[in-house]
Tab-separated table of C-alpha atoms in Angstrom:
chain	number	residue	atom	x	y	z
A	839	MET	CA	0.831	10.538	-3.390
A	840	ILE	CA	3.811	12.774	-2.555
A	841	ASN	CA	2.036	15.960	-2.966
A	842	ARG	CA	-0.991	14.735	-1.479
A	843	VAL	CA	0.674	13.904	1.905
A	844	ARG	CA	1.909	17.399	2.170
A	845	GLN	CA	-1.134	18.896	1.259
A	846	LEU	CA	-3.212	16.885	3.802
A	847	ARG	CA	-0.616	17.431	6.310
A	848	LYS	CA	-0.644	21.442	5.938
A	849	GLU	CA	-4.647	21.429	5.842
A	850	ARG	CA	-4.587	19.987	9.317
A	851	LEU	CA	-1.647	22.570	10.488
A	852	MET	CA	0.542	19.553	11.424
A	853	THR	CA	4.220	20.030	11.385
A	854	LEU	CA	6.694	17.441	9.793
A	855	GLU	CA	7.697	16.355	13.072
A	856	VAL	CA	4.247	15.675	14.656
A	857	LEU	CA	2.953	13.812	11.485
A	858	ALA	CA	6.091	11.527	11.564
A	859	GLU	CA	5.756	10.943	15.177
A	860	ARG	CA	2.007	9.942	14.852
A	861	ALA	CA	2.803	7.840	11.613
A	862	GLY	CA	5.923	6.044	13.620
A	863	VAL	CA	8.536	7.158	11.191
A	864	THR	CA	11.409	9.378	11.165
A	865	LYS	CA	11.050	13.051	10.067
A	866	SER	CA	13.950	12.766	7.760
A	867	TYR	CA	12.090	9.593	5.939
A	868	LEU	CA	8.626	11.728	5.855
A	869	SER	CA	10.402	14.352	4.192
A	870	LYS	CA	11.838	12.214	1.519
A	871	VAL	CA	8.353	10.936	0.942
A	872	GLU	CA	7.160	14.254	0.516
A	873	ARG	CA	9.880	15.428	-1.839
A	874	GLY	CA	9.117	12.397	-3.795
A	875	GLN	CA	12.824	10.923	-2.952
A	876	SER	CA	11.239	7.686	-1.247
A	877	THR	CA	7.757	5.726	-1.943
A	878	PRO	CA	6.116	4.251	1.311
A	879	SER	CA	5.222	0.664	1.407
A	880	ILE	CA	1.461	-0.050	1.909
A	881	ALA	CA	1.848	-0.266	5.776
A	882	ILE	CA	3.625	3.061	6.052
A	883	SER	CA	0.677	4.631	3.503
A	884	ALA	CA	-1.741	3.010	6.079
A	885	ALA	CA	-0.142	4.469	9.202
A	886	LEU	CA	0.379	7.820	7.594
A	887	ALA	CA	-3.339	7.725	6.591
A	888	ARG	CA	-4.200	6.811	10.194
A	889	ALA	CA	-2.043	9.711	11.353
A	890	LEU	CA	-3.948	12.212	9.198
A	891	ASP	CA	-7.286	10.700	9.880
A	892	VAL	CA	-8.123	9.944	6.070
A	893	PRO	CA	-9.060	6.683	4.274
A	894	LEU	CA	-5.936	5.358	2.764
A	895	ASP	CA	-7.026	5.989	-0.695
A	896	THR	CA	-7.332	9.442	-0.185
A	897	LEU	CA	-3.272	9.474	-0.407
A	898	PHE	CA	-3.619	8.652	-3.784
A	899	ALA	CA	-6.392	10.651	-5.121
A	900	ASP	CA	-7.312	14.375	-5.190
A	901	ALA	CA	-10.478	15.255	-3.502
A	902	GLU	CA	-12.078	17.007	-6.443
A	903	GLU	CA	-11.668	13.536	-8.319
A	904	LEU	CA	-13.404	11.536	-5.890
A	905	THR	CA	-16.706	9.745	-7.168
A	906	ASP	CA	-18.999	7.207	-6.152
A	907	VAL	CA	-18.648	5.062	-9.223
A	908	THR	CA	-15.048	4.787	-10.586
A	909	VAL	CA	-13.984	2.765	-13.558
A	910	THR	CA	-10.122	1.950	-14.035
A	911	ARG	CA	-9.433	0.460	-17.393
A	912	ALA	CA	-6.034	-1.477	-17.618
A	913	HIS	CA	-4.416	1.129	-19.589
A	914	GLU	CA	-5.465	3.929	-17.028
A	915	ARG	CA	-3.999	2.349	-13.889
A	916	GLN	CA	-1.735	4.887	-11.929
A	917	PRO	CA	2.043	3.211	-11.295
A	918	LEU	CA	2.489	4.127	-7.789
A	919	THR	CA	6.096	2.742	-7.394
A	920	PRO	CA	8.998	3.492	-9.846
A	921	ASP	CA	9.808	0.620	-12.241
A	922	GLN	CA	13.380	0.835	-11.191
A	923	GLU	CA	12.433	0.240	-7.661
A	924	VAL	CA	13.614	-2.796	-6.101
A	925	GLY	CA	10.785	-4.932	-4.862
A	926	SER	CA	6.905	-5.077	-5.535
A	927	HIS	CA	5.269	-2.786	-8.183
A	928	TYR	CA	2.130	-0.983	-7.438
A	929	GLU	CA	-0.675	0.296	-9.492
A	930	GLY	CA	-3.609	2.029	-8.424
A	931	ILE	CA	-6.975	1.100	-9.074
A	932	ALA	CA	-10.263	2.868	-8.256
A	933	LEU	CA	-7.962	5.574	-6.871
A	934	GLN	CA	-11.008	8.289	-7.622
A	935	ALA	CA	-13.816	6.144	-5.438
A	936	SER	CA	-15.032	7.856	-2.597
A	937	ASN	CA	-15.542	6.460	0.930
A	938	LYS	CA	-14.520	3.173	0.152
A	939	ARG	CA	-13.458	0.844	2.859
A	940	MET	CA	-10.827	-0.962	0.673
A	941	THR	CA	-8.156	0.169	-1.509
A	942	PRO	CA	-7.469	-2.068	-4.506
A	943	PHE	CA	-4.128	-2.309	-6.279
A	944	MET	CA	-2.615	-4.382	-8.951
A	945	LEU	CA	0.299	-5.980	-7.532
A	946	ARG	CA	3.718	-7.433	-9.443
A	947	PRO	CA	5.694	-8.963	-6.719
A	948	PRO	CA	9.806	-9.284	-7.120
A	949	HIS	CA	11.098	-12.703	-7.676
A	950	ASP	CA	13.634	-12.343	-5.011
A	951	ALA	CA	11.611	-11.282	-1.787
A	952	GLY	CA	15.036	-11.935	0.238
A	953	PRO	CA	15.690	-8.121	0.756
A	954	VAL	CA	12.136	-7.155	0.886
A	955	PRO	CA	11.132	-6.990	4.668
A	956	PHE	CA	8.074	-8.376	6.016
A	957	ARG	CA	5.441	-5.716	6.170
A	958	ASP	CA	2.422	-5.626	8.428
A	959	HIS	CA	-0.551	-3.127	9.337
A	960	PRO	CA	-3.861	-3.224	10.963
A	961	GLY	CA	-6.690	-4.257	8.858
A	962	GLU	CA	-7.130	-7.135	6.254
A	963	GLU	CA	-5.890	-8.148	2.853
A	964	PHE	CA	-7.364	-9.989	-0.014
A	965	LEU	CA	-4.749	-11.560	-3.015
A	966	PHE	CA	-6.096	-12.816	-6.088
A	967	VAL	CA	-3.913	-14.300	-8.625
A	968	HIS	CA	-4.467	-12.655	-12.291
A	969	GLU	CA	-1.527	-14.001	-14.104
A	970	GLY	CA	1.604	-16.277	-13.242
A	971	ARG	CA	2.437	-17.790	-10.038
A	972	ALA	CA	3.000	-16.104	-6.587
A	973	GLU	CA	4.054	-17.015	-3.192
A	974	LEU	CA	2.539	-15.349	0.043
A	975	LEU	CA	5.261	-15.389	2.664
A	976	PHE	CA	4.751	-15.517	6.563
A	977	PRO	CA	7.730	-15.694	8.701
A	978	SER	CA	6.395	-19.516	9.836
A	979	ARG	CA	4.974	-20.491	6.598
A	980	SER	CA	4.306	-19.828	2.859
A	981	ILE	CA	1.692	-20.470	0.373
A	982	GLU	CA	1.743	-20.977	-3.428
A	983	LEU	CA	-0.846	-19.393	-5.487
A	984	GLY	CA	-1.500	-19.939	-9.221
A	985	PRO	CA	-4.040	-18.420	-11.694
A	986	GLY	CA	-7.336	-17.836	-10.149
A	987	ASP	CA	-6.421	-18.723	-6.464
A	988	SER	CA	-6.863	-16.365	-3.871
A	989	VAL	CA	-6.297	-15.844	0.167
A	990	TYR	CA	-7.748	-13.603	2.559
A	991	PHE	CA	-5.903	-13.004	5.772
A	992	ARG	CA	-5.190	-10.374	8.926
A	993	ALA	CA	-2.648	-7.820	7.991
A	994	THR	CA	-1.337	-7.726	11.212
A	995	ALA	CA	0.557	-11.108	10.459
A	996	PRO	CA	3.755	-9.861	8.966
A	997	HIS	CA	3.862	-10.946	5.252
A	998	LYS	CA	5.535	-10.289	1.863
A	999	VAL	CA	4.914	-11.600	-1.512
A	1000	ARG	CA	7.117	-12.950	-4.625
A	1001	SER	CA	6.741	-14.136	-7.979
A	1002	LEU	CA	7.260	-17.717	-8.880
A	1003	SER	CA	6.690	-17.540	-12.494
A	1004	ALA	CA	9.109	-16.437	-15.264
A	1005	GLU	CA	7.327	-13.023	-15.565
A	1006	ARG	CA	6.356	-11.219	-12.630
A	1007	ALA	CA	2.843	-12.482	-11.313
A	1008	ALA	CA	0.027	-10.088	-11.650
A	1009	VAL	CA	-1.847	-10.022	-8.423
A	1010	LEU	CA	-4.905	-8.242	-7.566
A	1011	LEU	CA	-4.355	-6.951	-4.064
A	1012	LEU	CA	-7.220	-5.469	-1.748
A	1013	VAL	CA	-6.336	-3.930	1.105
A	1014	CYS	CA	-8.911	-3.093	4.023
A	1015	ASP	CA	-7.149	-0.478	6.720
A	1016	ASP	CA	-8.730	-1.067	10.139
A	1017	ARG	CA	-8.471	2.654	11.087
A	1018	SER	CA	-10.221	1.891	14.226
A	1019	GLY	CA	-7.864	-0.953	15.104
A	1020	PRO	CA	-4.719	-1.197	17.267
A	1021	GLU	CA	-1.380	0.563	15.814
A	1022	THR	CA	1.194	-1.363	13.665
A	1023	PRO	CA	2.200	-4.465	16.138
A	1024	HIS	CA	5.849	-3.991	14.525
A	1025	PRO	CA	6.429	-0.415	13.966
A	1026	HIS	CA	10.194	-1.207	13.045
A	1027	LEU	CA	8.806	-2.804	10.026
A	1028	PRO	CA	8.449	-0.426	6.959
């Protein structure tokens, strides 16, 4: 995604300052993203996609690789966050699918969600627990989920996920970014 953000920004003749302002992030943070020194959250990625006027999945795949039918084998999922990074680990699924309205990820949430901030963004999310147990946390409530359980919710509600099982849970996450919707209601949350 690192070079993709820079490439899309330059294609649109945008300065670092303009994109940072439109996405609601600092110029220094955006510079770190473009140099691979920081991995943006899904909420920040969605804000960058809106600011660049592209679908969210465009940040994760080259335009030449996009196709109408995409098969992603389990061993082909692309890690989107470094293993040593604190917090959730994301793997890209169907990154080469073109014109999609939702972006799928395999999510492996951390056990300790305390240091992870609540995140929100326009659109909707769908979580399906594939392996293990997980907990979807909102500021005022939580929902425990086991294998086969799923939850669908408006992503404008601040949320985060943590693993409850001994091993990190494997959760299918579908993000549908509402690019025509209002800006992120809590821009201070990453």
